[in-house]
Short mmCIF file of C-alpha atoms in Angstrom, two decimals:
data_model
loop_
_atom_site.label_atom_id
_atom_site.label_comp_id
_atom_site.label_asym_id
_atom_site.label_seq_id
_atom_site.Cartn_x
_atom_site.Cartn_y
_atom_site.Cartn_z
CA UNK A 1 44.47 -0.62 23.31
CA UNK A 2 44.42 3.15 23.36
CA UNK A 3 41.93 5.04 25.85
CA UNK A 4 38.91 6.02 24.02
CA UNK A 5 37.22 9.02 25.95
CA UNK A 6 33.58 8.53 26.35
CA UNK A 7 31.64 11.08 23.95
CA UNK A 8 34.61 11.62 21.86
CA UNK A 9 34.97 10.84 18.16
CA UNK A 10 38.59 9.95 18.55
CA UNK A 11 39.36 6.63 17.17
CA UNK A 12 41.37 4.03 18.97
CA UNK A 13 44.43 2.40 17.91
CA UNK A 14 42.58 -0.85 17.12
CA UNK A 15 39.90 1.22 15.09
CA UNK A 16 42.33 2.99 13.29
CA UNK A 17 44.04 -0.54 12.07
CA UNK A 18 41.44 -1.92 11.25
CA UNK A 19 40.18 0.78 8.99
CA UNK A 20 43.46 0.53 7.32
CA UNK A 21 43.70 -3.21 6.68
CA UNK A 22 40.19 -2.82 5.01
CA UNK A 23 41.53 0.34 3.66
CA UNK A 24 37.84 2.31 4.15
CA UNK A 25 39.28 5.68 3.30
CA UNK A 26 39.46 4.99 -0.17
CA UNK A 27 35.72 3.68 0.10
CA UNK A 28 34.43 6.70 1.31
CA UNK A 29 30.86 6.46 -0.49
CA UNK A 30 30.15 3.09 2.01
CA UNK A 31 28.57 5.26 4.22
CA UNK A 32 31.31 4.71 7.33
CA UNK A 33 32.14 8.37 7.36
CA UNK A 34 28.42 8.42 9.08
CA UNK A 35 29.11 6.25 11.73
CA UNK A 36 30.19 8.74 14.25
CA UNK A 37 27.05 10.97 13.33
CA UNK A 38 24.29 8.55 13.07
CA UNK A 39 21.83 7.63 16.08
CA UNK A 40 22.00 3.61 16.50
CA UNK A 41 18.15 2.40 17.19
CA UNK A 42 16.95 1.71 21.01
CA UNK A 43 16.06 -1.78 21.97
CA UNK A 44 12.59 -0.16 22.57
CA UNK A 45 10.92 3.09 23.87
CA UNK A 46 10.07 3.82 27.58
CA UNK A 47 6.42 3.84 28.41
CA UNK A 48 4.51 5.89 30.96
CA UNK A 49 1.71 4.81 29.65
CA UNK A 50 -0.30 3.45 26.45
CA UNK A 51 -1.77 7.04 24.91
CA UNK A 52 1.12 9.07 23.80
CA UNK A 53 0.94 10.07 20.06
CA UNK A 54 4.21 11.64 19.32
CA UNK A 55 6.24 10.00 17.20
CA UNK A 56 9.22 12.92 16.16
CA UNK A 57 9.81 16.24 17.30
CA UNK A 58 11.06 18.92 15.05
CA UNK A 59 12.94 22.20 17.39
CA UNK A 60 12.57 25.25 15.22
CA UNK A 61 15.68 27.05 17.25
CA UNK A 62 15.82 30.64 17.68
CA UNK A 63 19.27 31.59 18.04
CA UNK A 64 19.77 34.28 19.78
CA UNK A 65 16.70 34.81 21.30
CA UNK A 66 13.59 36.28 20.15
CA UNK A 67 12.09 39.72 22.22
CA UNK A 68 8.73 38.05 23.90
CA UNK A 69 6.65 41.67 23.52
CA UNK A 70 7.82 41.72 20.14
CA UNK A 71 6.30 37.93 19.11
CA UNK A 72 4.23 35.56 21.36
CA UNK A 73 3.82 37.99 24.62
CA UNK A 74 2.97 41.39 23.26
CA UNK A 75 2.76 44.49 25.72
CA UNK A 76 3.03 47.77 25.67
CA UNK A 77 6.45 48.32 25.72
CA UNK A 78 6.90 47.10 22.17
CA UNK A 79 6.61 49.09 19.19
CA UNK A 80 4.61 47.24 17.57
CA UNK A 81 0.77 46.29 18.25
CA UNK A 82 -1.12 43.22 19.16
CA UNK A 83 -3.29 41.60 16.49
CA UNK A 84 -5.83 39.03 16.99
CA UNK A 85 -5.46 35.41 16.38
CA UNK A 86 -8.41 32.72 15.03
CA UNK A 87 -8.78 31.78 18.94
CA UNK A 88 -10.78 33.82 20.68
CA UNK A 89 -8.76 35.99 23.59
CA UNK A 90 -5.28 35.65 22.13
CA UNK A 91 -3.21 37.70 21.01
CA UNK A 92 0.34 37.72 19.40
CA UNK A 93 2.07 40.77 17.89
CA UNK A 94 1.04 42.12 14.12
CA UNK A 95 5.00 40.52 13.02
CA UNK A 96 3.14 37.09 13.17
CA UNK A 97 -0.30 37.57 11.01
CA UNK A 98 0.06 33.98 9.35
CA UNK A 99 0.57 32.49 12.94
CA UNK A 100 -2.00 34.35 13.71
CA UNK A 101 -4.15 32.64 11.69
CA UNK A 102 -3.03 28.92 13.23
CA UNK A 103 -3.10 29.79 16.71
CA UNK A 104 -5.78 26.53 16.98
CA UNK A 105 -2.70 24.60 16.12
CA UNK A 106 -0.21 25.87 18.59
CA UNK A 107 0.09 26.72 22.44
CA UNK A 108 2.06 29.77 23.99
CA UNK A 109 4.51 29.75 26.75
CA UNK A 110 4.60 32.89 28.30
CA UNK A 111 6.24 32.56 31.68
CA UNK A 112 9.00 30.22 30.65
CA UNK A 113 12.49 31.14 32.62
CA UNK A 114 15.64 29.80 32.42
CA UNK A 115 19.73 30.19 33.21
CA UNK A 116 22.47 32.20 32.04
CA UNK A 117 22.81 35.99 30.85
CA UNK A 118 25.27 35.19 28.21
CA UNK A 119 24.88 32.75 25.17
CA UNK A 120 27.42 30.03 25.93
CA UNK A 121 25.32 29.26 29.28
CA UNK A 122 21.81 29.82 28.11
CA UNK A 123 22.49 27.57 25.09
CA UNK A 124 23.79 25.08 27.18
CA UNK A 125 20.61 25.30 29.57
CA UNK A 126 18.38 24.97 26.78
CA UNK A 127 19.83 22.49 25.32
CA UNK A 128 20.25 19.98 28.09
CA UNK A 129 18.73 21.42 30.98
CA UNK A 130 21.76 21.77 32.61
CA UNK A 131 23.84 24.41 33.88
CA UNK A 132 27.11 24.63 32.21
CA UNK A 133 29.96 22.39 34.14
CA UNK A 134 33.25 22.54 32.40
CA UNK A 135 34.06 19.28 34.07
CA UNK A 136 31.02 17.24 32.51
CA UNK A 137 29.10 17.11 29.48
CA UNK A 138 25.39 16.80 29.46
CA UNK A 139 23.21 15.10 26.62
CA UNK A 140 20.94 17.65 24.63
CA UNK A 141 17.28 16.78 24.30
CA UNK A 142 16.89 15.25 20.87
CA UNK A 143 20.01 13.23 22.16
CA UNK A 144 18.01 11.71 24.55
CA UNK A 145 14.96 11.26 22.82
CA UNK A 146 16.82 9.66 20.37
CA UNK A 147 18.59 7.06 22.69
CA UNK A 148 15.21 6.36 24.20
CA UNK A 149 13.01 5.60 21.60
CA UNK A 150 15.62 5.14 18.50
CA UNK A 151 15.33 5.40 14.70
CA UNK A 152 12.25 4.12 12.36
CA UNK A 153 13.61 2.32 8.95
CA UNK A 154 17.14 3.25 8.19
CA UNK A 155 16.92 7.17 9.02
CA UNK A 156 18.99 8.84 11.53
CA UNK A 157 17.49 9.20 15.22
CA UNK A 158 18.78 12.53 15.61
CA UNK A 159 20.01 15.32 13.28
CA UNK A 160 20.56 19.06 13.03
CA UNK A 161 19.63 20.71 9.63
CA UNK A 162 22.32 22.45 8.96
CA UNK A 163 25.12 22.41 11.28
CA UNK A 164 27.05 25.32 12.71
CA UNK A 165 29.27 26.63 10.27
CA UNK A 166 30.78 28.44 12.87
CA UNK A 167 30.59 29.06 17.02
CA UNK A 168 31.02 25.36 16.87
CA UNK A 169 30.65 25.07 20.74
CA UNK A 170 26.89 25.79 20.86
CA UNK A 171 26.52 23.06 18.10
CA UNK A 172 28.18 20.87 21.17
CA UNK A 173 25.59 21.75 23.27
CA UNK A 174 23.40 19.73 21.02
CA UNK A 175 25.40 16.30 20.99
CA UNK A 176 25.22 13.47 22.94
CA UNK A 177 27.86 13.81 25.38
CA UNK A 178 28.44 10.50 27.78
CA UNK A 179 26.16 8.35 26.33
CA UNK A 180 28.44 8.21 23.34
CA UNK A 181 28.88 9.27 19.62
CA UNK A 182 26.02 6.59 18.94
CA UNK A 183 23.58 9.33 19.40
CA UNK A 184 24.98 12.18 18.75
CA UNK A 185 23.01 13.96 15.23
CA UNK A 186 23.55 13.79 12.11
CA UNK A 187 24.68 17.40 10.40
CA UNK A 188 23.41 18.01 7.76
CA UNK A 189 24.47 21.08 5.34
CA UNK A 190 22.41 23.95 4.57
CA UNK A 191 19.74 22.96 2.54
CA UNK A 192 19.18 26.51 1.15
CA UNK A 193 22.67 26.40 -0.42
CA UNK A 194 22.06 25.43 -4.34
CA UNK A 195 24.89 23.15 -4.02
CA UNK A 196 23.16 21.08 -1.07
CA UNK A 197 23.57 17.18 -1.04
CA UNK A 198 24.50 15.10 1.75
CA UNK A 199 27.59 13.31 0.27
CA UNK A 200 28.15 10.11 2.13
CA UNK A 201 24.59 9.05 0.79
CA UNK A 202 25.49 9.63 -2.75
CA UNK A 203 26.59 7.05 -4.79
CA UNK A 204 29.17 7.31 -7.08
CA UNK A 205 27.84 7.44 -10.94
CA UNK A 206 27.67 4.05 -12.82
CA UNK A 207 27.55 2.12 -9.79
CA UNK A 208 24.45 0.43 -8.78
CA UNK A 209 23.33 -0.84 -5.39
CA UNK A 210 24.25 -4.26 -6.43
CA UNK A 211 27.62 -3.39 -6.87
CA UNK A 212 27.97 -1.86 -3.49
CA UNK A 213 26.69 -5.14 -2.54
CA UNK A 214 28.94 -7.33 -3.82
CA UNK A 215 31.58 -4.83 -2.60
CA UNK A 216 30.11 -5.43 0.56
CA UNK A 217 30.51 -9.15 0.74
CA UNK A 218 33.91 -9.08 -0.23
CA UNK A 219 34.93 -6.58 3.05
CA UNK A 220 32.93 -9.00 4.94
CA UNK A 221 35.58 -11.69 3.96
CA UNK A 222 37.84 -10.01 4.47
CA UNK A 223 36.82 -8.69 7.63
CA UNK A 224 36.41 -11.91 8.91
CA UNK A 225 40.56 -12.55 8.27
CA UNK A 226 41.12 -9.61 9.89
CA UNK A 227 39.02 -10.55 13.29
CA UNK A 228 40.49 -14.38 13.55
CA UNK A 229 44.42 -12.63 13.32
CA UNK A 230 43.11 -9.98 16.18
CA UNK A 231 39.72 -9.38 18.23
CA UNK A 232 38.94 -7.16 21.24
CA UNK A 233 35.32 -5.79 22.57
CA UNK A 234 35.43 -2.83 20.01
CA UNK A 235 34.31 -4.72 17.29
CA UNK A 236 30.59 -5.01 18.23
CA UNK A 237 29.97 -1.58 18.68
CA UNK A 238 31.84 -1.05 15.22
CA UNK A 239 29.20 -3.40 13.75
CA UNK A 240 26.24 -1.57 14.68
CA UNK A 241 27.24 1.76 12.92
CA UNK A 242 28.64 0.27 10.44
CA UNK A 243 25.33 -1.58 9.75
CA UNK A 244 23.16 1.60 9.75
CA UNK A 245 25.45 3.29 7.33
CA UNK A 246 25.06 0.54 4.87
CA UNK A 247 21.12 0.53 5.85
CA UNK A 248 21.32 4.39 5.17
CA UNK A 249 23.52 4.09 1.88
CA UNK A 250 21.18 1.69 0.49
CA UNK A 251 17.97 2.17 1.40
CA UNK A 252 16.42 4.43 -1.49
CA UNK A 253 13.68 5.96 1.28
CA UNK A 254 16.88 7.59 2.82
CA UNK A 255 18.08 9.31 0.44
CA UNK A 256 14.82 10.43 -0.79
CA UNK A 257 14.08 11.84 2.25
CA UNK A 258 16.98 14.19 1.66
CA UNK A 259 15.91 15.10 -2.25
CA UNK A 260 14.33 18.55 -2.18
CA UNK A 261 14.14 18.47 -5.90
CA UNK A 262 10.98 16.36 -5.06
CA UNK A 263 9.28 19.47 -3.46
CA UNK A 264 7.08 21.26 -5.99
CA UNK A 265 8.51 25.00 -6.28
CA UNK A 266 4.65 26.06 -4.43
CA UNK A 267 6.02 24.01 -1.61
CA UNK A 268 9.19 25.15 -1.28
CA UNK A 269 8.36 29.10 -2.23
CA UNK A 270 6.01 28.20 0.70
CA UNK A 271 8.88 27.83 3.23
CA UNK A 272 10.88 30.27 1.92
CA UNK A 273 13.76 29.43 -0.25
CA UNK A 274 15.91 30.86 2.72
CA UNK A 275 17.67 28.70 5.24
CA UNK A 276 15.01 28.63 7.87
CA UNK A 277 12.84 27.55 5.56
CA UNK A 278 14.39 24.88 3.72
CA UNK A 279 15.57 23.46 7.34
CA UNK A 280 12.12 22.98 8.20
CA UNK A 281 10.95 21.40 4.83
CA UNK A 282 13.99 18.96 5.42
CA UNK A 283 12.65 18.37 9.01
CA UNK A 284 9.50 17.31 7.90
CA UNK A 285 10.72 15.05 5.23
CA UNK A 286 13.13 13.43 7.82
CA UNK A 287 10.63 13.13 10.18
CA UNK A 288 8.21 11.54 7.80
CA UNK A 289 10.62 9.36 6.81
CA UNK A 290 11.32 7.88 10.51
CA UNK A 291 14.43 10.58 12.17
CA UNK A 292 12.94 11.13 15.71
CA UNK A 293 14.32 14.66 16.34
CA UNK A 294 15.20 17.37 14.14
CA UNK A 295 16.82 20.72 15.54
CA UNK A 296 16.08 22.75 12.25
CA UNK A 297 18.97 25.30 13.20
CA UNK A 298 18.24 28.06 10.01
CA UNK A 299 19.06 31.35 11.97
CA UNK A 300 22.62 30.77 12.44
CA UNK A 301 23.69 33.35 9.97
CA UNK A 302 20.36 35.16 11.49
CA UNK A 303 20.56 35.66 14.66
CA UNK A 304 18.26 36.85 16.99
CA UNK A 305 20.77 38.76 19.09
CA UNK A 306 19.37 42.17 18.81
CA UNK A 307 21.78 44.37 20.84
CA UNK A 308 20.80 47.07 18.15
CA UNK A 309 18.48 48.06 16.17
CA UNK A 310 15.88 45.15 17.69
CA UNK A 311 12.47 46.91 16.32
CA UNK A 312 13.72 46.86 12.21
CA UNK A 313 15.61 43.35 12.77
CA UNK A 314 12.25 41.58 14.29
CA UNK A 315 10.66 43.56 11.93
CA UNK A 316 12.51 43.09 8.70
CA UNK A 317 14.91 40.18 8.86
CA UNK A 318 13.75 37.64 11.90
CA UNK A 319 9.72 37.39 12.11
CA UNK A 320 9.46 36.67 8.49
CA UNK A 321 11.11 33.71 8.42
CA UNK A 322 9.55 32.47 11.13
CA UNK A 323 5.70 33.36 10.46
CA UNK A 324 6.46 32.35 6.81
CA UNK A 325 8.25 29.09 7.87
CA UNK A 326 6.66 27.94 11.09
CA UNK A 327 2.82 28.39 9.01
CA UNK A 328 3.88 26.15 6.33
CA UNK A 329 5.44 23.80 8.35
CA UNK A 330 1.91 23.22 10.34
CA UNK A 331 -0.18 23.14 7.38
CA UNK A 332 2.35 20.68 5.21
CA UNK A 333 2.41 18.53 8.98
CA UNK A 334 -1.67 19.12 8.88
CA UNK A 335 -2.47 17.93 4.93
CA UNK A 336 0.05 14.85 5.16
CA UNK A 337 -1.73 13.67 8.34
CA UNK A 338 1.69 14.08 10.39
CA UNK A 339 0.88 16.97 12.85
CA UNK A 340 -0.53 14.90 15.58
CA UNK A 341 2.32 12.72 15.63
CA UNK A 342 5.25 15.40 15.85
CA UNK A 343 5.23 18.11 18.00
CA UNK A 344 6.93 21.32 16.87
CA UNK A 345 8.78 23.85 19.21
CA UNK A 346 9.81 27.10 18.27
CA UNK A 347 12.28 28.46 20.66
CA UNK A 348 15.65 30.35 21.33
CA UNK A 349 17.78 30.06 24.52
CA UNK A 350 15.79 33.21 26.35
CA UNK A 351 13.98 36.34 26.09
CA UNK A 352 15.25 40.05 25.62
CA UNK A 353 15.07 43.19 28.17
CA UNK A 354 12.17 44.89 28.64
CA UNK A 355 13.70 48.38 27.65
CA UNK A 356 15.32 49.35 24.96
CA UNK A 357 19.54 50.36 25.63
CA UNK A 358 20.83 53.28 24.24
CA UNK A 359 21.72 51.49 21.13
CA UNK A 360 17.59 51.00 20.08
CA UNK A 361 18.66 46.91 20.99
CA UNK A 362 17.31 44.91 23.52
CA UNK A 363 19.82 42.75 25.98
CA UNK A 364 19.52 38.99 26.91
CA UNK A 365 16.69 38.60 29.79
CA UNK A 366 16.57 35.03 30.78
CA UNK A 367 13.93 35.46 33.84
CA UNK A 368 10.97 35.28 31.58
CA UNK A 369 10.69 35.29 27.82
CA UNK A 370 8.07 32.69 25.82
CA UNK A 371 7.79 29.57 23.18
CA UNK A 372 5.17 28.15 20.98
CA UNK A 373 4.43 24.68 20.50
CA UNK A 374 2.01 22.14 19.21
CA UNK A 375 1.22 19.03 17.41
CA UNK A 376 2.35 15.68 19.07
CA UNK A 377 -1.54 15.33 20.27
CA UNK A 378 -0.94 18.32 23.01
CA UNK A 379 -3.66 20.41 23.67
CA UNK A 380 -3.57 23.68 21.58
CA UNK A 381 -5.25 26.84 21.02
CA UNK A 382 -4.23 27.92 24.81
CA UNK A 383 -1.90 30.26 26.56
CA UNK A 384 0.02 28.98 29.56
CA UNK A 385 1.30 30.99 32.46
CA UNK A 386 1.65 34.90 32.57
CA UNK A 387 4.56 37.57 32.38
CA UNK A 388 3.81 41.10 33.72
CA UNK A 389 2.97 44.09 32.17
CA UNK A 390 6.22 44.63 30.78
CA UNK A 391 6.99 40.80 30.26
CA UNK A 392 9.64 41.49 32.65
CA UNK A 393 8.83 38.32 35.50
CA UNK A 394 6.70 35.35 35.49
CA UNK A 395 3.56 35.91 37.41
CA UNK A 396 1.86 32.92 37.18
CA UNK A 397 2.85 29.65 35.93
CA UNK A 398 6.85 29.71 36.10
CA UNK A 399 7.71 26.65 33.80
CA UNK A 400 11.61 25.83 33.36
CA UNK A 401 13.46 23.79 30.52
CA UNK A 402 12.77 20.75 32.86
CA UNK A 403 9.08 21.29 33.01
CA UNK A 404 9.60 21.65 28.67
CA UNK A 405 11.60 18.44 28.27
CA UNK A 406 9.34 16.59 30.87
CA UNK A 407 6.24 17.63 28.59
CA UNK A 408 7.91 16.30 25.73
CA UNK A 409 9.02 13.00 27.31
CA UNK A 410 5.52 12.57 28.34
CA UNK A 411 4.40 13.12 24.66
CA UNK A 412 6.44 11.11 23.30
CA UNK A 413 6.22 7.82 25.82
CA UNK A 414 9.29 8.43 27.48
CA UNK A 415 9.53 8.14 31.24
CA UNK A 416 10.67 11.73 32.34
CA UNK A 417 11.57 11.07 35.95
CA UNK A 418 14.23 8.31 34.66
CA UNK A 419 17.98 9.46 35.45
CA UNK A 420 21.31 8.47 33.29
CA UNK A 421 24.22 7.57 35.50
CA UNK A 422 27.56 9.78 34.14
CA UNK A 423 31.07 7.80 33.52
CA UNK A 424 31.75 8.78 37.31
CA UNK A 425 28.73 7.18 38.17
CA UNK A 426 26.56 10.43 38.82
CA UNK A 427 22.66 10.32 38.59
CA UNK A 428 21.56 13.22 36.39
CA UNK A 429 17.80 13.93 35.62
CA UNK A 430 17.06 13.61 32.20
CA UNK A 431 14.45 16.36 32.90
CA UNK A 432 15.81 18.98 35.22
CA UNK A 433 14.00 21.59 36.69
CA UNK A 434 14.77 24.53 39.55
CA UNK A 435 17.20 23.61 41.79
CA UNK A 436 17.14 19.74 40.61
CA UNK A 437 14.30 18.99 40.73
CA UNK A 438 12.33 16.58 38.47
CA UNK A 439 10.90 18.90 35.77
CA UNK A 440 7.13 18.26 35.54
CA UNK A 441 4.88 17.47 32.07
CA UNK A 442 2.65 20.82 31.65
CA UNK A 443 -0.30 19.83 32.55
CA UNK A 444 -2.37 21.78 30.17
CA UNK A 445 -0.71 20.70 27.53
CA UNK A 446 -0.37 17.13 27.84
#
């Protein structure tokens, strides 16, 4: 039997045959195309403890990485001025005034501080809470929340809405790694395009479920020929995705979850009809319908990589999105009864330079920079920790990605001090702080 690398989608040679005996190419609307995508459910989720409320987490990520003085951490080395918020004492900067208005429903990071001056490294950080090791791959966050607490109904445990279309290797970042193409996310297109449909769900026209159920029987005959001429281990593992791609083909709450066209046009003008804000309307109906983790990944062709021109691009193309977005996204989460149950996180993989290069852009500054969060039943309305006056250093309160993901865990009833042995039988933290150590829940939020 061929070698089949751990975290690789390669097929072995006994896969391969056996997709040609049943000849599954040619029955491409089964679903099996998902297998290597989907999140297979956990046996059950972790406990550390009886009271945690989160259910799903949806990542709003900032590619690129928003200025702090210019959003959550304003000072006066930004051009633009602090406005007041509906909690008495805070204060974000005038490009958020709808936030503004829902800072009750959110907490502020300003003294997070992370790893790696270029993007490659800080997206990997972010991501996993590991530094970058070209001889080992590291699970991403929703990877791992995924594995631990698994899928509800027949919806994917993890996905990113939409997928890279290109700079494919930060959209590795955000797999599973070792623990297997199992639970690595679904990608899902770009659900601002007006062509957007998620293929493998769609049945062909004139063919009913019943149909696809009868098909079904007869592969399962036939399969069973197949596995009396030849067996081997593979086969269970092949059973379990298979399984959830039927479960996903057929159950109609799947692929209503991914019908838009269900959205009123106040709902989705609400969003924003632009990628970031169809993501997030797609996160919410995912998470509603029982996917765990979303990364809502809109600002891929809108990056937040303002070498130039930083004042006009917060200003003109990157806040609005996200103070349109991230507000609608709370109150849609609020009305349907689903914000205490998923926590959101808006976040890119650091902060910019306090100055201003000669280009009017501000560099990547990964020693402090800041992130908003909520729901999940943390405690909001608050600030926690404290950059300087130029939001330069952390000066009280330094909180790394490990502290972030341990907060989360916590949340979500996941132990955050457990540890994942590699293939090569290394212990890594699944929260990872400053020089490994066990990243610690925030304890004002959680």
């Amino acid at each position: 039997m061929a070698y089949r690398k751990l975290g690789c989608l390669h097929e072995s040679a006994a896969q391969t045959a056996r997709r040609d005996f049943l000849k599954v190419g040619s029955l491409g609307f089964l679903g099996m195309t998902l297998g290597q995508t989907l999140a297979l459910e956990a046996a059950s989720a972790a406990t550390m403890g009886t009271k945690a409320k989160a259910k799903s987490c949806i990542l709003l990520w900032l590619e690129g990485g928003p200025a702090q003085m210019d959003t959550w951490d304003p000072k006066t080395n930004s051009s633009f001025r602090p406005i007041s918020t509906n909690v008495a004492g805070i204060q974000v900067s005038e490009l958020l005034p709808n936030l503004a208005k829902r800072m009750d429903k959110l907490a502020v990071i300003r003294s997070m501080s992370s790893f790696g001056d270029d993007h490659p490294q800080a997206v990997h950080y972010a991501a996993t809470g590991h530094l970058h090791n070209p001889t080992m791959q590291f699970p991403s966050l929703g990877a791992m929340v995924g594995k631990e607490l698994g899928a509800k109904n027949a919806m994917p445990a993890y996905a990113i809405v939409p997928r890279w279309e290109k700079g494919r290797q930060y959209e590795d970042y955000f797999r599973s790694a070792f623990l297997g193409a199992d639970y690595d996310p679904m990608l899902v297109p770009d659900p601002s395009k007006d062509n957007f449909q998620v293929t493998d769900l769609s049945l062909p026209k004139g063919l009913a479920p019943e149909a696809v159920e009868n098909r079904r029987s007869f592969l399962d005959i036939v399969d069973k020929g197949y596995r009396s001429k030849i067996e081997n281990a593979e086969h269970a593992s092949m059973d379990a995705f298979t399984q959830k791609a039927w479960e996903m083909l057929l159950a109609p709450g799947v692929q209503q979850a991914f019908d838009l066209s269900q959205e009123s046009d106040k709902t989705r003008d609400a969003y924003g009809r632009d990628s970031v804000g169809q993501s997030l309307l797609l996160a919410r109906r995912m998470v509603e319908a029982g996917t765990r983790f979303v990364t809502a990944a809109g600002y891929h062709g809108n990056s937040w990589d303002t070498h130039s021109n930083n004042d006009t691009g917060h200003r003109d193309k990157l806040t609005p999105p996200l103070d349109r977005g991230l507000s609608a996204l709370i109150d849609d989460l609020v009305d349907r009864g689903l914000y205490d149950e998923t926590i959101v996180i808006a976040m890119g993989e650091f902060g910019r330079t306090p100055n201003h290069n000669p280009n009017l852009g501000r560099d990547h500054w990964p020693a402090c920079w800041s992130l908003a969060m909520g729901g999940g039943g943390l405690n909001t309305g608050l600030v926690v920790g404290a950059s300087d006056e130029r939001a330069a250093e952390a000066v009280e309160r330094k909180t790394s990605i490990g502290d972030l993901f341990a907060t989360v865990y916590k949340a979500m009833g996941i132990d955050w001090t457990k540890q994942y042995i590699t293939p090569i039988g290394r212990p890594i933290k699944i929260a990872n702080s400053f020089e490994d150590a066990t990243g610690e829940p925030v304890r004002e939020l959680v």
